[in-house]
Each structure stands twice: as structure tokens, then as C-alpha cells.
mmCIF file of C-alpha atoms in Angstrom:
data_model
loop_
_atom_site.group_PDB
_atom_site.id
_atom_site.type_symbol
_atom_site.label_atom_id
_atom_site.label_comp_id
_atom_site.label_asym_id
_atom_site.label_seq_id
_atom_site.Cartn_x
_atom_site.Cartn_y
_atom_site.Cartn_z
ATOM 1 C CA MET A 100 161.044 105.916 171.775
ATOM 2 C CA PRO A 101 163.936 107.186 169.548
ATOM 3 C CA GLY A 102 164.479 110.088 171.965
ATOM 4 C CA LEU A 103 164.876 107.658 174.832
ATOM 5 C CA LEU A 104 167.380 105.547 172.902
ATOM 6 C CA ARG A 105 169.339 108.647 171.948
ATOM 7 C CA GLY A 106 169.475 109.639 175.609
ATOM 8 C CA VAL A 107 170.641 106.184 176.651
ATOM 9 C CA ALA A 108 173.326 106.189 173.946
ATOM 10 C CA ARG A 109 174.525 109.647 174.974
ATOM 11 C CA THR A 110 174.708 108.561 178.613
ATOM 12 C CA ALA A 111 176.745 105.507 177.635
ATOM 13 C CA VAL A 112 179.180 107.674 175.656
ATOM 14 C CA VAL A 113 179.578 110.109 178.535
ATOM 15 C CA ALA A 114 180.145 107.276 180.988
ATOM 16 C CA GLY A 115 182.697 105.636 178.697
ATOM 17 C CA THR A 116 184.530 108.911 178.178
ATOM 18 C CA ALA A 117 184.574 109.633 181.895
ATOM 19 C CA THR A 118 185.967 106.155 182.545
ATOM 20 C CA ALA A 119 188.709 106.603 179.945
ATOM 21 C CA VAL A 120 189.751 109.973 181.337
ATOM 22 C CA SER A 121 189.585 108.724 184.908
ATOM 23 C CA ASN A 122 191.792 105.742 184.075
ATOM 24 C CA ARG A 123 194.360 107.992 182.423
ATOM 25 C CA VAL A 124 194.455 110.324 185.420
ATOM 26 C CA SER A 125 194.801 107.336 187.777
ATOM 27 C CA ARG A 126 197.754 105.949 185.810
ATOM 28 C CA ARG A 127 199.448 109.340 185.734
ATOM 29 C CA GLN A 128 198.959 109.782 189.491
ATOM 30 C CA ALA A 129 200.264 106.267 190.199
ATOM 31 C CA GLY A 130 203.397 107.117 188.207
ATOM 32 C CA ARG A 131 203.925 110.254 190.262
ATOM 33 C CA TRP A 132 203.507 108.303 193.486
ATOM 34 C CA ALA A 133 206.013 105.724 192.288
ATOM 35 C CA GLN A 134 208.555 108.487 191.627
ATOM 36 C CA GLN A 135 207.955 109.972 195.067
ATOM 37 C CA GLU A 136 208.400 106.586 196.759
ATOM 38 C CA GLN A 137 211.861 106.186 195.264
ATOM 39 C CA ALA A 138 213.294 109.247 197.069
ATOM 40 C CA PRO A 139 211.889 109.119 200.663
ATOM 41 C CA PRO A 140 211.292 105.950 202.720
ATOM 42 C CA PRO A 141 208.187 104.045 201.551
ATOM 43 C CA GLN A 142 206.570 104.079 205.013
ATOM 44 C CA GLN A 143 205.520 107.719 204.511
ATOM 45 C CA TYR A 144 203.147 107.008 201.620
ATOM 46 C CA ALA A 145 200.003 104.922 201.458
ATOM 47 C CA PRO A 146 199.388 102.812 198.347
ATOM 48 C CA PRO A 147 197.139 104.490 195.748
ATOM 49 C CA PRO A 148 193.433 103.625 196.064
ATOM 50 C CA SER A 149 192.123 101.225 193.477
ATOM 51 C CA ALA A 150 189.712 102.595 190.869
ATOM 52 C CA PRO A 151 186.105 101.343 190.993
ATOM 53 C CA PRO A 152 185.101 98.993 188.162
ATOM 54 C CA ALA A 153 183.516 100.600 185.116
ATOM 55 C CA ALA A 154 179.756 100.311 184.756
ATOM 56 C CA ALA A 155 178.466 98.125 181.942
ATOM 57 C CA PRO A 156 176.763 100.002 179.085
ATOM 58 C CA ALA A 157 173.000 99.731 178.735
ATOM 59 C CA PRO A 158 171.902 96.865 176.447
ATOM 60 C CA ALA A 159 169.281 98.971 174.620
ATOM 61 C CA ASP A 160 170.315 99.766 171.048
ATOM 62 C CA ASP A 161 173.771 98.342 171.635
ATOM 63 C CA MET A 162 175.154 98.919 168.117
ATOM 64 C CA SER A 163 174.362 102.642 167.946
ATOM 65 C CA SER A 164 175.767 103.016 171.456
ATOM 66 C CA LYS A 165 179.029 101.372 170.403
ATOM 67 C CA ILE A 166 179.245 103.577 167.316
ATOM 68 C CA ALA A 167 178.701 106.699 169.395
ATOM 69 C CA GLN A 168 181.363 105.609 171.885
ATOM 70 C CA LEU A 169 183.850 104.905 169.085
ATOM 71 C CA LYS A 170 183.214 108.337 167.572
ATOM 72 C CA GLU A 171 183.793 109.965 170.954
ATOM 73 C CA LEU A 172 187.022 107.997 171.422
ATOM 74 C CA GLY A 173 188.191 109.075 167.969
ATOM 75 C CA GLU A 174 187.557 112.708 168.842
ATOM 76 C CA LEU A 175 189.461 112.362 172.128
ATOM 77 C CA LYS A 176 192.397 110.788 170.293
ATOM 78 C CA GLU A 177 192.422 113.579 167.690
ATOM 79 C CA GLN A 178 192.393 116.176 170.479
ATOM 80 C CA GLY A 179 195.405 114.509 172.090
ATOM 81 C CA VAL A 180 193.540 113.479 175.252
ATOM 82 C CA LEU A 181 194.126 109.776 174.537
ATOM 83 C CA THR A 182 197.327 108.135 173.343
ATOM 84 C CA GLU A 183 197.292 105.504 170.605
ATOM 85 C CA GLU A 184 197.596 102.731 173.224
ATOM 86 C CA GLU A 185 194.752 104.116 175.349
ATOM 87 C CA PHE A 186 192.596 104.506 172.248
ATOM 88 C CA ALA A 187 193.270 100.902 171.195
ATOM 89 C CA ALA A 188 192.518 99.576 174.683
ATOM 90 C CA GLN A 189 189.222 101.449 174.962
ATOM 91 C CA LYS A 190 188.254 100.475 171.413
ATOM 92 C CA SER A 191 188.837 96.785 172.133
ATOM 93 C CA LYS A 192 186.790 97.121 175.345
ATOM 94 C CA ILE A 193 183.865 98.613 173.435
ATOM 95 C CA LEU A 194 183.990 96.117 170.593
ATOM 96 C CA GLY A 195 184.582 93.136 172.866
ATOM 97 C CA SER A 196 181.578 93.801 175.092
#
């Protein structure tokens, strides 16, 4: 049973990390599109597609899953992948759920 819980926790961390990175890329791309829309007429560009909602983490062993996600977020912040604001937003999401 502990192996199964470890696998579920790891999957939740990977999913959370993928969501965080995906959201950052989406925001960056939206900013680029906004800059492009300022120069040429807006009729040439379609609005950016909306991102799908994030999947809820598995309820099994919720506390260890949250701890693992927070550790992963901390590592991403230290590596410079996440800004302080992105880190705080993801942290509050994890702790609020």
C-alpha cells in the first residue's frame, strides 16, 4: 500500500508542476499576443485559447501529497522557473485545497 500512495503523490506533484509551467507559458504567450495586437489591426489575430481547468489532486494521503507539491514548487522557485508571485499563488492553491 505505501508504494501505491507514493505513486499517487508523485503523480499529483507532476500534475501540479505541469499545471504551473503551463500557466506560466500561457501568460507569457498572451503577453506576446497583446504586444502584436497593438501594432497591426486586431482583426488579423484570434483571441488566445483558454487553458483547461487544472485537475483536482487525488484525496488519498492528502497531507504527504501537499508536502511533496510544496517541495517541488520550492525547487522550481530556486531554479528560477517560478517567480515569487507564481510561487505564492501555487502555494496558496495547494494549501487552500
